[in-house]
CSV table of N, CA and C in Angstrom, one decimal:
chain,number,residue,atom,x,y,z
X,282,MET,N,-28.8,50.7,-66.6
X,282,MET,CA,-27.3,50.7,-66.6
X,282,MET,C,-27.0,51.6,-65.5
X,283,ILE,N,-27.7,53.0,-65.5
X,283,ILE,CA,-27.4,54.0,-64.5
X,283,ILE,C,-27.6,53.5,-63.1
X,284,LEU,N,-28.7,52.8,-62.8
X,284,LEU,CA,-29.0,52.1,-61.6
X,284,LEU,C,-28.0,51.3,-61.1
X,285,LYS,N,-27.7,50.5,-62.0
X,285,LYS,CA,-26.5,49.5,-61.6
X,285,LYS,C,-25.2,50.1,-61.3
X,286,ASN,N,-24.9,51.3,-61.8
X,286,ASN,CA,-23.5,52.2,-61.4
X,286,ASN,C,-23.8,52.8,-60.1
X,287,LYS,N,-25.1,53.4,-59.9
X,287,LYS,CA,-25.3,53.9,-58.6
X,287,LYS,C,-25.2,52.9,-57.4
X,288,ILE,N,-25.8,51.6,-57.6
X,288,ILE,CA,-25.7,50.7,-56.6
X,288,ILE,C,-24.3,50.1,-56.6
X,289,ILE,N,-23.4,50.3,-57.4
X,289,ILE,CA,-22.0,49.8,-57.2
X,289,ILE,C,-21.4,51.0,-56.4
X,290,LEU,N,-21.8,52.1,-56.8
X,290,LEU,CA,-20.9,53.3,-56.1
X,290,LEU,C,-21.5,53.3,-54.6
X,291,LEU,N,-22.9,53.1,-54.4
X,291,LEU,CA,-23.3,53.0,-52.9
X,291,LEU,C,-22.5,51.9,-52.2
X,292,ILE,N,-22.5,50.8,-52.5
X,292,ILE,CA,-21.9,49.5,-52.2
X,292,ILE,C,-20.3,49.9,-51.7
X,293,ILE,N,-19.7,50.6,-52.6
X,293,ILE,CA,-18.2,51.0,-52.5
X,293,ILE,C,-18.1,52.0,-51.3
X,294,GLY,N,-19.3,52.8,-51.5
X,294,GLY,CA,-19.2,54.0,-50.3
X,294,GLY,C,-19.4,53.3,-48.8
X,295,PHE,N,-20.2,52.3,-48.7
X,295,PHE,CA,-20.5,51.6,-47.6
X,295,PHE,C,-19.3,50.7,-47.2
X,296,PHE,N,-18.6,50.2,-48.1
X,296,PHE,CA,-17.4,49.5,-47.7
X,296,PHE,C,-16.4,50.4,-47.2
X,297,PHE,N,-16.1,51.7,-47.7
X,297,PHE,CA,-15.0,52.4,-47.0
X,297,PHE,C,-15.6,53.1,-45.9
X,298,ILE,N,-16.8,53.2,-45.7
X,298,ILE,CA,-17.4,53.9,-44.4
X,298,ILE,C,-17.2,52.8,-43.3
X,299,SER,N,-17.4,51.4,-43.6
X,299,SER,CA,-17.2,50.4,-42.6
X,299,SER,C,-15.7,50.2,-42.2
X,300,LEU,N,-14.9,50.4,-43.3
X,300,LEU,CA,-13.3,50.3,-43.1
X,300,LEU,C,-12.8,51.3,-42.3
X,301,SER,N,-13.4,52.5,-42.1
X,301,SER,CA,-13.0,53.6,-41.3
X,301,SER,C,-13.2,53.2,-39.8
X,302,GLY,N,-14.2,52.4,-39.6
X,302,GLY,CA,-14.4,51.9,-38.2
X,302,GLY,C,-13.6,51.0,-37.6
X,303,CYS,N,-12.8,50.4,-38.5
X,303,CYS,CA,-11.9,49.3,-37.8
X,303,CYS,C,-10.5,49.5,-38.3
X,304,TYR,N,-10.2,50.5,-38.9
X,304,TYR,CA,-8.9,50.9,-39.2
X,304,TYR,C,-8.6,52.3,-38.7
X,305,SER,N,-7.5,52.6,-38.1
X,305,SER,CA,-6.9,53.8,-37.7
X,305,SER,C,-6.0,54.4,-38.9
X,306,PHE,N,-6.3,55.3,-39.7
X,306,PHE,CA,-5.6,56.1,-40.6
X,306,PHE,C,-4.1,56.5,-40.0
X,307,THR,N,-4.3,56.8,-38.7
X,307,THR,CA,-3.0,57.2,-38.3
X,307,THR,C,-1.8,56.2,-38.3
X,308,GLY,N,-2.3,55.0,-38.3
X,308,GLY,CA,-1.3,53.9,-38.1
X,308,GLY,C,-0.5,53.6,-37.0
X,309,ILE,N,-1.0,54.3,-35.8
X,309,ILE,CA,-0.4,54.1,-34.5
X,309,ILE,C,-1.1,53.0,-33.8
X,310,SER,N,-0.2,52.1,-33.6
X,310,SER,CA,-0.6,50.9,-32.6
X,310,SER,C,0.0,50.6,-31.4
X,311,LEU,N,0.1,51.6,-30.6
X,311,LEU,CA,0.7,51.4,-29.3
X,311,LEU,C,-0.3,51.0,-28.6
X,312,ASN,N,0.0,50.1,-27.3
X,312,ASN,CA,-0.9,49.7,-26.4
X,312,ASN,C,-1.4,50.7,-25.6
X,313,PRO,N,-2.7,50.7,-25.4
X,313,PRO,CA,-3.5,51.7,-24.6
X,313,PRO,C,-3.0,52.0,-23.3
X,314,ASP,N,-2.4,50.9,-22.8
X,314,ASP,CA,-1.7,51.0,-21.4
X,314,ASP,C,-0.5,51.9,-21.3
X,315,ILE,N,0.1,52.1,-22.4
X,315,ILE,CA,1.5,53.0,-22.5
X,315,ILE,C,1.0,54.4,-22.5
X,316,LYS,N,1.3,55.1,-21.5
X,316,LYS,CA,1.0,56.5,-21.1
X,316,LYS,C,2.2,57.4,-21.4
X,317,THR,N,3.4,57.1,-21.0
X,317,THR,CA,4.5,57.9,-20.6
X,317,THR,C,5.7,57.6,-21.7
X,318,ILE,N,6.6,58.4,-22.0
X,318,ILE,CA,7.6,58.3,-22.6
X,318,ILE,C,8.9,59.2,-22.3
X,319,GLU,N,10.2,58.7,-22.2
X,319,GLU,CA,11.3,59.5,-22.0
X,319,GLU,C,12.2,59.5,-23.3
X,320,ILE,N,12.4,60.6,-23.8
X,320,ILE,CA,13.5,60.7,-24.8
X,320,ILE,C,14.6,61.5,-24.6
X,321,LYS,N,15.7,60.7,-24.4
X,321,LYS,CA,16.7,61.4,-24.0
X,321,LYS,C,17.8,62.0,-25.1
X,322,SER,N,18.6,62.9,-24.7
X,322,SER,CA,19.4,63.5,-25.7
X,322,SER,C,20.3,62.6,-26.4
X,323,PHE,N,20.1,62.8,-27.9
X,323,PHE,CA,21.1,62.1,-28.7
X,323,PHE,C,22.3,62.9,-28.9
X,324,PRO,N,23.3,62.5,-28.4
X,324,PRO,CA,24.7,63.2,-28.6
X,324,PRO,C,25.3,62.8,-30.0
X,325,ASN,N,26.1,63.8,-30.4
X,325,ASN,CA,26.7,63.8,-31.8
X,325,ASN,C,28.1,63.1,-31.5
X,326,TYR,N,28.2,61.8,-32.0
X,326,TYR,CA,29.5,60.9,-31.8
X,326,TYR,C,30.2,60.7,-33.1
X,327,SER,N,29.8,61.5,-34.0
X,327,SER,CA,30.3,61.3,-35.5
X,327,SER,C,31.7,62.2,-35.5
X,328,ALA,N,32.5,61.8,-36.3
X,328,ALA,CA,33.7,62.4,-36.6
X,328,ALA,C,33.6,63.9,-36.7
X,329,TYR,N,32.5,64.1,-37.7
X,329,TYR,CA,32.3,65.6,-37.9
X,329,TYR,C,31.3,66.2,-36.9
X,330,GLN,N,31.8,67.4,-36.3
X,330,GLN,CA,30.9,67.9,-35.0
X,330,GLN,C,30.3,69.2,-35.7
X,331,SER,N,29.0,68.9,-36.2
X,331,SER,CA,28.1,70.1,-36.5
X,331,SER,C,27.5,70.6,-35.3
X,332,PRO,N,27.6,71.9,-35.1
X,332,PRO,CA,27.3,72.2,-33.7
X,332,PRO,C,25.8,72.0,-33.3
X,333,ASN,N,24.9,72.2,-34.1
X,333,ASN,CA,23.4,72.2,-33.8
X,333,ASN,C,22.8,70.7,-34.0
X,334,LEU,N,23.7,69.9,-34.5
X,334,LEU,CA,23.1,68.4,-34.8
X,334,LEU,C,22.3,67.9,-33.8
X,335,SER,N,22.9,67.7,-32.7
X,335,SER,CA,22.3,66.8,-31.4
X,335,SER,C,21.4,67.4,-31.0
X,336,VAL,N,21.3,68.8,-30.8
X,336,VAL,CA,20.0,69.4,-30.2
X,336,VAL,C,18.9,69.4,-31.3
X,337,ASP,N,19.2,69.7,-32.5
X,337,ASP,CA,18.2,69.8,-33.5
X,337,ASP,C,17.5,68.3,-33.7
X,338,PHE,N,18.1,67.4,-33.7
X,338,PHE,CA,17.6,66.1,-33.8
X,338,PHE,C,16.7,65.7,-32.4
X,339,THR,N,17.3,65.9,-31.5
X,339,THR,CA,16.5,65.5,-30.2
X,339,THR,C,15.1,66.2,-30.2
X,340,THR,N,15.4,67.7,-30.4
X,340,THR,CA,14.1,68.3,-30.3
X,340,THR,C,13.1,68.0,-31.3
X,341,ALA,N,13.6,67.6,-32.5
X,341,ALA,CA,12.7,67.2,-33.5
X,341,ALA,C,12.0,65.9,-33.1
X,342,LEU,N,12.9,65.0,-32.6
X,342,LEU,CA,12.2,63.8,-32.2
X,342,LEU,C,11.2,63.8,-31.2
X,343,GLN,N,11.4,64.6,-30.2
X,343,GLN,CA,10.6,64.9,-29.1
X,343,GLN,C,9.1,65.6,-29.7
X,344,SER,N,9.4,66.6,-30.4
X,344,SER,CA,8.3,67.3,-31.2
X,344,SER,C,7.3,66.3,-32.1
X,345,ARG,N,7.9,65.3,-32.6
X,345,ARG,CA,7.3,64.2,-33.2
X,345,ARG,C,6.3,63.5,-32.4
X,346,PHE,N,6.9,63.0,-31.3
X,346,PHE,CA,6.0,62.1,-30.4
X,346,PHE,C,5.1,63.0,-29.5
X,347,ASN,N,5.2,64.5,-29.3
X,347,ASN,CA,4.4,65.3,-28.7
X,347,ASN,C,3.3,65.5,-29.5
X,348,GLN,N,3.4,65.7,-30.7
X,348,GLN,CA,2.4,66.2,-31.7
X,348,GLN,C,1.6,64.8,-32.4
X,349,ARG,N,2.1,63.9,-32.3
X,349,ARG,CA,1.5,62.5,-33.1
X,349,ARG,C,1.0,61.6,-32.1
X,350,THR,N,1.2,61.7,-30.8
X,350,THR,CA,0.9,60.7,-29.9
X,350,THR,C,0.2,61.3,-28.7
X,351,ARG,N,-0.3,60.6,-28.0
X,351,ARG,CA,-1.1,61.1,-26.6
X,351,ARG,C,0.0,60.7,-25.4
X,352,LEU,N,1.2,60.4,-26.0
X,352,LEU,CA,2.2,60.1,-24.7
X,352,LEU,C,2.8,61.4,-24.1
X,353,VAL,N,2.9,61.2,-22.7
X,353,VAL,CA,3.4,62.3,-21.8
X,353,VAL,C,4.9,62.1,-21.8
X,354,GLU,N,5.7,63.0,-21.7
X,354,GLU,CA,7.0,63.0,-21.5
X,354,GLU,C,7.5,63.0,-20.2
X,355,THR,N,8.2,62.0,-19.8
X,355,THR,CA,8.6,62.2,-18.2
X,355,THR,C,9.9,61.4,-18.0
X,356,ASN,N,10.6,61.7,-17.0
X,356,ASN,CA,11.8,60.9,-16.9
X,356,ASN,C,11.7,60.0,-15.5
X,357,ILE,N,10.6,60.0,-15.1
X,357,ILE,CA,10.2,59.3,-13.7
X,357,ILE,C,9.4,58.0,-14.2
X,358,ASP,N,10.1,56.9,-14.1
X,358,ASP,CA,9.4,55.5,-14.4
X,358,ASP,C,8.6,55.7,-15.7
X,359,PRO,N,9.1,55.9,-16.9
X,359,PRO,CA,8.5,56.0,-18.1
X,359,PRO,C,8.1,54.5,-18.6
X,360,ASP,N,7.0,54.5,-19.5
X,360,ASP,CA,6.8,53.4,-20.1
X,360,ASP,C,7.5,52.9,-21.2
X,361,LEU,N,8.0,53.9,-21.9
X,361,LEU,CA,8.7,53.9,-23.1
X,361,LEU,C,10.2,54.7,-22.9
X,362,ILE,N,11.3,54.2,-23.3
X,362,ILE,CA,12.6,54.8,-23.2
X,362,ILE,C,13.1,54.7,-24.5
X,363,LEU,N,13.4,55.9,-25.2
X,363,LEU,CA,14.0,56.1,-26.3
X,363,LEU,C,15.4,56.9,-26.3
X,364,GLU,N,16.6,56.3,-26.5
X,364,GLU,CA,17.8,56.9,-26.4
X,364,GLU,C,18.9,56.4,-27.6
X,365,GLY,N,19.8,57.2,-27.6
X,365,GLY,CA,20.7,56.9,-28.7
X,365,GLY,C,21.9,57.9,-29.0
X,366,GLU,N,22.6,57.6,-29.9
X,366,GLU,CA,23.5,58.7,-30.4
X,366,GLU,C,23.5,58.9,-32.0
X,367,ILE,N,24.0,60.0,-32.4
X,367,ILE,CA,24.4,60.3,-33.9
X,367,ILE,C,25.7,59.4,-34.0
X,368,THR,N,25.8,58.5,-34.9
X,368,THR,CA,27.0,58.0,-35.1
X,368,THR,C,27.9,58.3,-36.3
X,369,ASN,N,27.2,58.7,-37.2
X,369,ASN,CA,27.8,59.3,-38.7
X,369,ASN,C,27.2,60.4,-39.4
X,370,PHE,N,28.1,61.3,-39.7
X,370,PHE,CA,27.9,62.5,-40.5
X,370,PHE,C,28.8,62.6,-41.5
X,371,PHE,N,28.7,62.1,-42.7
X,371,PHE,CA,29.8,62.1,-43.7
X,371,PHE,C,29.4,62.3,-45.0
X,372,ILE,N,30.3,62.6,-45.8
X,372,ILE,CA,30.3,63.1,-47.2
X,372,ILE,C,30.9,62.2,-48.0
X,373,THR,N,30.1,61.8,-49.3
X,373,THR,CA,30.8,61.0,-50.2
X,373,THR,C,30.5,61.5,-51.6
X,374,PRO,N,31.3,61.5,-52.4
X,374,PRO,CA,31.3,61.9,-53.9
X,374,PRO,C,30.3,61.0,-54.7
X,375,VAL,N,29.3,61.6,-55.3
X,375,VAL,CA,28.2,61.0,-56.2
X,375,VAL,C,28.2,61.5,-57.5
X,376,ASN,N,27.8,60.9,-58.4
X,376,ASN,CA,27.6,61.4,-59.9
X,376,ASN,C,28.7,61.6,-60.7
X,377,ILE,N,29.8,60.9,-60.6
X,377,ILE,CA,31.2,61.2,-61.2
X,377,ILE,C,31.1,61.2,-62.7
X,378,GLN,N,31.7,62.2,-63.3
X,378,GLN,CA,31.7,62.4,-64.5
X,378,GLN,C,32.9,61.3,-65.1
X,379,SER,N,32.5,60.6,-66.3
X,379,SER,CA,33.6,59.6,-66.8
X,379,SER,C,34.6,60.3,-67.4
X,380,ASN,N,34.4,61.5,-68.1
X,380,ASN,CA,35.5,62.4,-68.8
X,380,ASN,C,36.2,63.2,-67.9
X,381,SER,N,35.8,63.4,-66.6
X,381,SER,CA,36.6,64.2,-65.8
X,381,SER,C,37.1,63.6,-64.5
X,382,ASP,N,36.6,62.6,-64.2
X,382,ASP,CA,36.7,62.0,-62.8
X,382,ASP,C,36.3,62.8,-61.6
X,383,GLU,N,35.6,63.8,-61.9
X,383,GLU,CA,35.0,64.7,-60.9
X,383,GLU,C,33.5,64.5,-60.6
X,384,ALA,N,33.2,64.6,-59.3
X,384,ALA,CA,31.8,64.4,-58.9
X,384,ALA,C,31.0,65.8,-59.1
X,385,THR,N,29.8,65.7,-59.6
X,385,THR,CA,28.9,66.8,-59.9
X,385,THR,C,28.1,67.1,-58.7
X,386,GLN,N,27.9,65.8,-57.7
X,386,GLN,CA,27.3,66.0,-56.4
X,386,GLN,C,27.9,65.2,-55.4
X,387,ASN,N,27.6,65.7,-54.3
X,387,ASN,CA,28.1,65.2,-53.0
X,387,ASN,C,26.8,64.6,-52.3
X,388,ARG,N,27.0,63.5,-51.3
X,388,ARG,CA,25.9,63.0,-50.7
X,388,ARG,C,26.3,63.1,-49.2
X,389,LEU,N,25.5,63.7,-48.3
X,389,LEU,CA,25.5,63.8,-46.9
X,389,LEU,C,24.8,62.7,-46.4
X,390,THR,N,25.5,61.8,-45.5
X,390,THR,CA,24.7,60.8,-44.9
X,390,THR,C,24.8,60.9,-43.3
X,391,ILE,N,23.5,60.7,-42.9
X,391,ILE,CA,23.8,60.7,-41.2
X,391,ILE,C,23.1,59.4,-40.8
X,392,SER,N,23.7,59.0,-39.7
X,392,SER,CA,23.3,57.7,-39.2
X,392,SER,C,22.9,57.9,-37.6
X,393,VAL,N,21.9,57.3,-37.1
X,393,VAL,CA,21.5,57.4,-35.8
X,393,VAL,C,21.4,56.1,-35.1
X,394,SER,N,22.1,55.7,-34.0
X,394,SER,CA,21.9,54.4,-33.2
X,394,SER,C,20.9,54.7,-32.4
X,395,VAL,N,19.8,53.8,-32.3
X,395,VAL,CA,18.6,54.1,-31.5
X,395,VAL,C,18.6,52.8,-30.7
X,396,ARG,N,18.4,53.1,-29.4
X,396,ARG,CA,17.8,51.9,-28.2
X,396,ARG,C,16.4,52.2,-27.8
X,397,TYR,N,15.6,51.5,-28.0
X,397,TYR,CA,14.1,51.7,-27.6
X,397,TYR,C,13.9,50.3,-26.6
X,398,GLU,N,13.4,50.9,-25.5
X,398,GLU,CA,12.8,50.0,-24.5
X,398,GLU,C,11.3,50.4,-24.0
X,399,ASN,N,10.6,49.2,-24.4
X,399,ASN,CA,9.2,49.3,-23.9
X,399,ASN,C,8.8,48.4,-22.9
X,400,LYS,N,8.7,49.0,-21.8
X,400,LYS,CA,8.6,48.3,-20.3
X,400,LYS,C,7.4,47.5,-20.3
X,401,LYS,N,6.3,48.0,-20.9
X,401,LYS,CA,5.0,47.2,-21.1
X,401,LYS,C,4.8,46.1,-21.9
X,402,GLN,N,5.6,46.2,-23.2
X,402,GLN,CA,5.9,45.1,-23.9
X,402,GLN,C,7.1,44.9,-24.5
X,403,PRO,N,8.1,44.2,-23.5
X,403,PRO,CA,9.4,44.0,-23.8
X,403,PRO,C,9.8,43.6,-25.1
X,404,ASP,N,9.1,42.8,-25.6
X,404,ASP,CA,9.4,42.0,-26.8
X,404,ASP,C,9.4,42.9,-28.0
X,405,LYS,N,8.8,44.2,-27.9
X,405,LYS,CA,8.8,45.3,-28.7
X,405,LYS,C,10.0,46.1,-28.8
X,406,SER,N,10.7,46.1,-27.8
X,406,SER,CA,12.1,46.7,-27.5
X,406,SER,C,13.1,46.4,-28.6
X,407,PHE,N,13.9,47.4,-29.2
X,407,PHE,CA,14.8,47.1,-30.1
X,407,PHE,C,15.9,47.9,-30.1
X,408,GLU,N,17.1,47.6,-30.7
X,408,GLU,CA,18.3,48.4,-30.8
X,408,GLU,C,18.5,48.3,-32.4
X,409,LYS,N,18.5,49.5,-33.1
X,409,LYS,CA,18.8,49.6,-34.6
X,409,LYS,C,19.5,50.8,-34.8
X,410,THR,N,19.9,50.9,-36.0
X,410,THR,CA,20.6,52.0,-36.7
X,410,THR,C,19.8,52.5,-37.9
X,411,PHE,N,19.4,53.8,-37.7
X,411,PHE,CA,18.6,54.3,-38.8
X,411,PHE,C,19.6,55.3,-39.5
X,412,SER,N,19.5,55.5,-40.8
X,412,SER,CA,20.3,56.2,-41.8
X,412,SER,C,19.5,56.6,-43.0
X,413,ASP,N,20.1,58.0,-43.4
X,413,ASP,CA,19.4,58.4,-44.7
X,413,ASP,C,20.3,59.4,-45.2
X,414,TYR,N,20.1,60.1,-46.2
X,414,TYR,CA,20.9,61.0,-47.1
X,414,TYR,C,20.4,61.9,-48.0
X,415,GLU,N,21.1,62.9,-48.3
X,415,GLU,CA,20.6,63.9,-49.2
X,415,GLU,C,21.8,64.3,-50.1
X,416,ASP,N,21.6,64.3,-51.4
X,416,ASP,CA,22.7,64.8,-52.2
X,416,ASP,C,22.3,66.1,-52.6
X,417,TYR,N,23.7,67.0,-52.8
X,417,TYR,CA,23.8,68.4,-53.1
X,417,TYR,C,24.8,68.6,-54.0
X,418,SER,N,24.9,69.7,-54.7
X,418,SER,CA,25.8,70.1,-55.9
X,418,SER,C,27.3,70.2,-55.0
X,419,SER,N,28.2,69.6,-55.7
X,419,SER,CA,29.6,69.5,-55.6
X,419,SER,C,30.1,71.1,-55.5
X,420,LYS,N,29.5,71.9,-56.2
X,420,LYS,CA,29.9,73.4,-56.2
X,420,LYS,C,29.6,74.0,-54.8
X,421,GLU,N,28.5,73.6,-54.1
X,421,GLU,CA,28.3,74.2,-52.7
X,421,GLU,C,29.4,73.6,-51.7
X,422,LEU,N,29.6,74.6,-50.7
X,422,LEU,CA,30.3,74.1,-49.5
X,422,LEU,C,29.5,73.6,-48.5
X,423,LEU,N,29.9,72.5,-48.0
X,423,LEU,CA,29.0,71.9,-46.9
X,423,LEU,C,28.7,72.9,-45.8
X,424,ILE,N,29.5,73.7,-45.2
X,424,ILE,CA,29.1,74.7,-44.1
X,424,ILE,C,27.9,75.5,-44.7
X,425,ASN,N,27.6,76.0,-45.9
X,425,ASN,CA,26.6,76.6,-46.5
X,425,ASN,C,25.3,75.8,-46.6
X,426,VAL,N,25.5,74.4,-46.6
X,426,VAL,CA,24.0,73.8,-46.9
X,426,VAL,C,23.8,72.7,-45.9
X,427,GLN,N,24.6,72.6,-44.9
X,427,GLN,CA,24.7,71.5,-44.2
X,427,GLN,C,23.3,71.6,-43.0
X,428,ASP,N,23.0,72.8,-42.6
X,428,ASP,CA,21.8,72.9,-41.7
X,428,ASP,C,20.5,72.5,-42.5
X,429,ASP,N,20.2,72.9,-43.7
X,429,ASP,CA,19.1,72.6,-44.6
X,429,ASP,C,19.0,71.1,-44.8
X,430,LEU,N,20.2,70.7,-45.2
X,430,LEU,CA,20.3,69.1,-45.6
X,430,LEU,C,20.0,68.3,-44.5
X,431,ALA,N,20.6,68.6,-43.3
X,431,ALA,CA,20.5,67.9,-42.1
X,431,ALA,C,19.1,67.9,-41.6
X,432,GLN,N,18.4,69.0,-41.7
X,432,GLN,CA,17.0,69.1,-41.2
X,432,GLN,C,16.0,68.3,-42.2
X,433,LYS,N,16.5,68.1,-43.4
X,433,LYS,CA,15.6,67.2,-44.2
X,433,LYS,C,16.2,65.5,-43.9
X,434,ILE,N,17.2,65.4,-43.6
X,434,ILE,CA,17.6,64.0,-43.4
X,434,ILE,C,17.1,63.7,-42.0
X,435,ASN,N,17.2,64.4,-41.1
X,435,ASN,CA,16.7,64.1,-39.7
X,435,ASN,C,15.2,63.7,-39.7
X,436,GLN,N,14.5,64.7,-40.5
X,436,GLN,CA,13.0,64.3,-40.6
X,436,GLN,C,12.6,63.0,-41.1
X,437,ARG,N,13.6,62.6,-42.1
X,437,ARG,CA,13.2,61.1,-42.7
X,437,ARG,C,13.8,60.1,-41.7
X,438,ILE,N,14.7,60.4,-40.9
X,438,ILE,CA,15.2,59.3,-40.0
X,438,ILE,C,14.3,59.3,-38.8
X,439,ILE,N,13.8,60.4,-38.4
X,439,ILE,CA,12.7,60.5,-37.3
X,439,ILE,C,11.4,59.7,-37.9
X,440,ASP,N,10.9,59.9,-39.2
X,440,ASP,CA,9.9,59.1,-39.7
X,440,ASP,C,10.2,57.5,-39.4
X,441,GLN,N,11.3,57.1,-39.9
X,441,GLN,CA,11.6,55.8,-39.6
X,441,GLN,C,11.6,55.3,-38.3
X,442,ILE,N,12.2,56.1,-37.3
X,442,ILE,CA,12.0,55.7,-35.9
X,442,ILE,C,10.7,55.6,-35.4
X,443,PHE,N,9.9,56.8,-35.6
X,443,PHE,CA,8.5,56.9,-35.3
X,443,PHE,C,7.7,55.6,-35.7
X,444,LEU,N,7.7,55.4,-37.1
X,444,LEU,CA,7.2,54.2,-37.6
X,444,LEU,C,7.6,52.9,-36.9
X,445,ALA,N,8.9,52.7,-36.7
X,445,ALA,CA,9.2,51.5,-36.1
X,445,ALA,C,8.8,51.3,-34.7
X,446,ILE,N,8.5,52.5,-33.9
X,446,ILE,CA,7.7,52.3,-32.8
X,446,ILE,C,6.2,52.3,-32.6
X,447,VAL,N,5.8,53.1,-33.2
X,447,VAL,CA,4.2,53.4,-33.0
X,447,VAL,C,3.5,52.4,-34.2
X,448,ALA,N,4.0,52.2,-35.4
X,448,ALA,CA,3.4,51.4,-36.0
X,448,ALA,C,3.9,50.1,-36.2
X,449,ASP,N,4.9,49.7,-35.4
X,449,ASP,CA,5.3,48.3,-35.2
X,449,ASP,C,5.9,47.7,-36.5
X,450,TRP,N,6.7,48.7,-37.4
X,450,TRP,CA,7.3,48.2,-38.5
X,450,TRP,C,8.4,47.6,-38.4
């Protein structure tokens, strides 16, 4: 019985080792011919003008590609072009109490329109809107929590954009 368990564990171990040779755990599936990317500034065209939103979003998006890919940023004939704008930054009440008609929480939602051009594989190019939100206590003033909330939301939107491009999702 013990020998049988050891053999099963050994087989499972070999299985996982063999999988690691044919699958990249990073999930990146960019064509090896793609070497350069241009990430243009994402201006804030939403009705609410948060002063740092555009710069913070663009910088975080550039950092993601610099840290997790081998792509070199350039604005001279890049293989990939990533551009767009922040289209929405809005608050909606959530968790409304039935006995008082007051919200106990608010929801900050950010939407970003993205145009992605892949010059090496034009069929992979797209134009999409990515959106995410974060809830916060209605007792808090937006001005006091917006930087922290926007950073969290931006990271999740950047995750969505990154996966759509490098994992072809």
